[in-house]
Amino acid sequence: MSSLRASLVIALLAGVLAVSVLLAIGLGAAAVPPQETVRLLWAAVTGGSIRADEVTAYQIIWQVRTPRVLLAVLVGAGLSVVGVAIQAMVRNALADPFVLGVSSGASAGAVLVAATGALTAFGVYAVSAGAFLGALLVSALVYLASRGAGGLSPLRLVLTGVAMAFGFQAVMSLIVYFVPDGESTSTVLFWSMGGFGAATWGALPVVAVAVTGTVVALRRSARRLDVLALGDETSVTLGVDTAGFRRGLFVLTSLATGAMVAVSGAIGFVGLVMPHLVRLWTGAAHLRVLTVAPFAGAIFMVWADLVARTLVAPRELPLGVITALVGVPVFVVLLRRRGYLFGGR
């Protein structure tokens, strides 16, 4: 992809994202026309005045939908770039941000807090704090179990992560079994399938910092990611410290995934499918992939969330259902079209 074409693609995706955000904020059970949405958003940002009969619409737009849509943008962008990094780190095209068991650990931590009432010092963020701590716990266990004399083994990382995922899913089942109340069951469903229904303005800064920092760090490491994808022997020959670099990637992606899962639950297929779709447009160079992937992931997540909350309104579908319904057929098509990515034709 030439520099001019790349710039045009980025400009196009940025425009599509801006329009998608505006439409998603205005659409819902109580639809607000785009021009009214823009006016109410402008009033909120600048401290302007609104009419008395617009208070309800203003609260829906600014207090409910805007933080939700912005959170969808951040999580979609974050899962996409983390998926790119993890696929390069473990040299496995089937890897995604949750292959290391982080999502299961976060879900188990959230369910445990919801069932026991722990971490009350965090107030309304107690469940999210429990999810983040659960994610960190799993990350530490996977790291310790995967570390060998030569550093982190890609195969051992994947196998350990899968084992941890099953183990913490069993922990969730035990919690629900011994505390069989509706709240625990609904909490398990949310953290297993994901969603942005609990989005607040207070949740945005931490996720924004985590996602932005991850994107910047990965873009700076794009060249080393290109080399790492060629294999450890080639990487060492080209002067890349594979053990240290893979360790840094593991810590970075685990923290970013934990921060996102703590506010959105486990949303599958985004980090698995989006990197492959982006590579179809940009080629395999990680700098270009990491430039386009955040926009593509954000756009997809905004529309997936809009469908989840409007398809069967006033009820809301788990977001993971929508991403799976879209991700599975897309993944199968990619599998058939690009067989070389999955071990040869």
Short mmCIF file of N, CA, C and O in Angstrom, two decimals, residues 216-266:
data_model
loop_
_atom_site.label_atom_id
_atom_site.label_comp_id
_atom_site.label_asym_id
_atom_site.label_seq_id
_atom_site.Cartn_x
_atom_site.Cartn_y
_atom_site.Cartn_z
N VAL A 216 0.22 3.48 20.81
CA VAL A 216 1.47 4.21 20.61
C VAL A 216 2.67 3.26 20.77
O VAL A 216 3.60 3.25 19.95
N ALA A 217 2.65 2.45 21.83
CA ALA A 217 3.76 1.54 22.09
C ALA A 217 3.92 0.51 20.98
O ALA A 217 5.04 0.19 20.56
N LEU A 218 2.81 -0.03 20.51
CA LEU A 218 2.88 -1.05 19.46
C LEU A 218 3.34 -0.45 18.13
O LEU A 218 4.09 -1.09 17.39
N ARG A 219 2.88 0.76 17.82
CA ARG A 219 3.33 1.39 16.58
C ARG A 219 4.85 1.65 16.61
O ARG A 219 5.53 1.50 15.60
N ARG A 220 5.35 2.02 17.77
CA ARG A 220 6.80 2.21 17.89
C ARG A 220 7.56 0.90 17.76
O ARG A 220 8.75 0.89 17.43
N SER A 221 6.89 -0.21 18.04
CA SER A 221 7.53 -1.52 17.96
C SER A 221 7.17 -2.26 16.69
O SER A 221 7.39 -3.47 16.60
N ALA A 222 6.60 -1.56 15.71
CA ALA A 222 6.09 -2.22 14.51
C ALA A 222 7.18 -2.99 13.77
O ALA A 222 6.96 -4.12 13.31
N ARG A 223 8.36 -2.39 13.66
CA ARG A 223 9.44 -3.07 12.96
C ARG A 223 9.84 -4.36 13.66
O ARG A 223 10.05 -5.40 13.01
N ARG A 224 9.92 -4.33 14.96
CA ARG A 224 10.27 -5.54 15.71
C ARG A 224 9.17 -6.58 15.61
O ARG A 224 9.44 -7.79 15.62
N LEU A 225 7.91 -6.15 15.51
CA LEU A 225 6.82 -7.10 15.31
C LEU A 225 6.95 -7.78 13.95
O LEU A 225 6.69 -8.99 13.82
N ASP A 226 7.34 -7.03 12.93
CA ASP A 226 7.58 -7.63 11.61
C ASP A 226 8.65 -8.72 11.71
O ASP A 226 8.50 -9.81 11.15
N VAL A 227 9.71 -8.41 12.43
CA VAL A 227 10.81 -9.37 12.56
C VAL A 227 10.39 -10.56 13.40
O VAL A 227 10.69 -11.72 13.06
N LEU A 228 9.67 -10.32 14.49
CA LEU A 228 9.24 -11.40 15.37
C LEU A 228 8.35 -12.39 14.65
O LEU A 228 8.40 -13.61 14.92
N ALA A 229 7.53 -11.90 13.73
CA ALA A 229 6.63 -12.78 12.99
C ALA A 229 7.39 -13.74 12.08
O ALA A 229 6.83 -14.75 11.64
N LEU A 230 8.66 -13.46 11.81
CA LEU A 230 9.46 -14.33 10.95
C LEU A 230 10.01 -15.53 11.69
O LEU A 230 10.53 -16.46 11.06
N GLY A 231 9.94 -15.53 13.02
CA GLY A 231 10.47 -16.63 13.81
C GLY A 231 11.60 -16.16 14.72
O GLY A 231 12.27 -15.17 14.45
N ASP A 232 11.82 -16.90 15.80
CA ASP A 232 12.81 -16.49 16.79
C ASP A 232 14.23 -16.52 16.24
O ASP A 232 15.04 -15.63 16.55
N GLU A 233 14.56 -17.52 15.46
CA GLU A 233 15.92 -17.62 14.95
C GLU A 233 16.24 -16.43 14.05
O GLU A 233 17.30 -15.80 14.15
N THR A 234 15.32 -16.11 13.17
CA THR A 234 15.52 -14.95 12.28
C THR A 234 15.59 -13.67 13.08
O THR A 234 16.39 -12.77 12.79
N SER A 235 14.73 -13.56 14.12
CA SER A 235 14.70 -12.35 14.94
C SER A 235 16.03 -12.12 15.63
O SER A 235 16.55 -11.00 15.68
N VAL A 236 16.59 -13.19 16.19
CA VAL A 236 17.88 -13.07 16.88
C VAL A 236 18.97 -12.67 15.88
O VAL A 236 19.83 -11.83 16.18
N THR A 237 18.92 -13.25 14.70
CA THR A 237 19.90 -12.91 13.67
C THR A 237 19.84 -11.43 13.30
O THR A 237 20.86 -10.79 13.05
N LEU A 238 18.61 -10.86 13.33
CA LEU A 238 18.42 -9.46 12.98
C LEU A 238 18.55 -8.52 14.17
O LEU A 238 18.26 -7.33 14.07
N GLY A 239 18.96 -9.06 15.32
CA GLY A 239 19.26 -8.22 16.47
C GLY A 239 18.11 -7.93 17.40
O GLY A 239 18.20 -7.00 18.21
N VAL A 240 17.04 -8.71 17.34
CA VAL A 240 15.90 -8.50 18.24
C VAL A 240 15.99 -9.44 19.42
O VAL A 240 16.16 -10.66 19.25
N ASP A 241 15.89 -8.90 20.62
CA ASP A 241 15.87 -9.71 21.84
C ASP A 241 14.46 -10.30 21.99
O ASP A 241 13.56 -9.69 22.56
N THR A 242 14.28 -11.49 21.44
CA THR A 242 12.94 -12.07 21.39
C THR A 242 12.36 -12.31 22.77
O THR A 242 11.16 -12.09 23.00
N ALA A 243 13.19 -12.78 23.71
CA ALA A 243 12.69 -13.08 25.05
C ALA A 243 12.20 -11.81 25.74
O ALA A 243 11.08 -11.76 26.27
N GLY A 244 13.02 -10.77 25.72
CA GLY A 244 12.61 -9.52 26.37
C GLY A 244 11.46 -8.84 25.66
O GLY A 244 10.54 -8.31 26.30
N PHE A 245 11.48 -8.86 24.34
CA PHE A 245 10.40 -8.23 23.57
C PHE A 245 9.08 -8.95 23.79
O PHE A 245 8.04 -8.31 23.98
N ARG A 246 9.11 -10.28 23.76
CA ARG A 246 7.87 -11.04 23.97
C ARG A 246 7.35 -10.84 25.39
O ARG A 246 6.14 -10.74 25.61
N ARG A 247 8.26 -10.73 26.35
CA ARG A 247 7.83 -10.47 27.73
C ARG A 247 7.15 -9.11 27.84
O ARG A 247 6.12 -8.96 28.48
N GLY A 248 7.74 -8.09 27.20
CA GLY A 248 7.12 -6.78 27.22
C GLY A 248 5.77 -6.76 26.54
O GLY A 248 4.82 -6.12 27.01
N LEU A 249 5.65 -7.47 25.41
CA LEU A 249 4.36 -7.56 24.72
C LEU A 249 3.32 -8.25 25.58
O LEU A 249 2.15 -7.84 25.61
N PHE A 250 3.74 -9.29 26.28
CA PHE A 250 2.80 -10.01 27.14
C PHE A 250 2.25 -9.09 28.23
O PHE A 250 1.03 -9.05 28.47
N VAL A 251 3.12 -8.36 28.88
CA VAL A 251 2.67 -7.45 29.95
C VAL A 251 1.77 -6.37 29.38
O VAL A 251 0.69 -6.08 29.93
N LEU A 252 2.17 -5.77 28.27
CA LEU A 252 1.38 -4.68 27.67
C LEU A 252 -0.01 -5.16 27.24
O LEU A 252 -1.02 -4.53 27.57
N THR A 253 -0.07 -6.27 26.52
CA THR A 253 -1.36 -6.75 26.04
C THR A 253 -2.25 -7.26 27.17
O THR A 253 -3.47 -7.09 27.12
N SER A 254 -1.65 -7.83 28.20
CA SER A 254 -2.44 -8.30 29.34
C SER A 254 -3.07 -7.14 30.09
O SER A 254 -4.25 -7.18 30.45
N LEU A 255 -2.28 -6.09 30.34
CA LEU A 255 -2.82 -4.92 31.04
C LEU A 255 -3.92 -4.25 30.22
O LEU A 255 -4.96 -3.85 30.76
N ALA A 256 -3.68 -4.10 28.91
CA ALA A 256 -4.69 -3.46 28.06
C ALA A 256 -5.97 -4.29 28.01
O ALA A 256 -7.07 -3.75 28.12
N THR A 257 -5.82 -5.59 27.84
CA THR A 257 -7.01 -6.46 27.79
C THR A 257 -7.75 -6.44 29.12
O THR A 257 -8.98 -6.37 29.14
N GLY A 258 -7.01 -6.47 30.21
CA GLY A 258 -7.65 -6.41 31.53
C GLY A 258 -8.43 -5.13 31.73
O GLY A 258 -9.54 -5.14 32.26
N ALA A 259 -7.86 -4.00 31.30
CA ALA A 259 -8.54 -2.72 31.44
C ALA A 259 -9.83 -2.68 30.61
O ALA A 259 -10.85 -2.15 31.05
N MET A 260 -9.79 -3.26 29.41
CA MET A 260 -10.99 -3.26 28.57
C MET A 260 -12.05 -4.23 29.08
O MET A 260 -13.24 -3.90 29.14
N VAL A 261 -11.63 -5.43 29.45
CA VAL A 261 -12.59 -6.42 29.93
C VAL A 261 -13.24 -5.95 31.23
O VAL A 261 -14.41 -6.24 31.51
N ALA A 262 -12.51 -5.17 32.02
CA ALA A 262 -13.05 -4.70 33.30
C ALA A 262 -14.25 -3.78 33.13
O ALA A 262 -15.04 -3.62 34.06
N VAL A 263 -14.41 -3.17 31.96
CA VAL A 263 -15.55 -2.26 31.75
C VAL A 263 -16.52 -2.78 30.71
O VAL A 263 -17.65 -2.28 30.63
N SER A 264 -16.14 -3.79 29.93
CA SER A 264 -17.02 -4.23 28.85
C SER A 264 -17.33 -5.72 28.87
O SER A 264 -18.19 -6.18 28.11
N GLY A 265 -16.67 -6.49 29.73
CA GLY A 265 -16.83 -7.92 29.66
C GLY A 265 -16.02 -8.50 28.52
O GLY A 265 -15.27 -7.79 27.84
N ALA A 266 -16.18 -9.79 28.28
CA ALA A 266 -15.41 -10.48 27.25
C ALA A 266 -16.17 -10.43 25.93
O ALA A 266 -17.23 -11.03 25.80
#
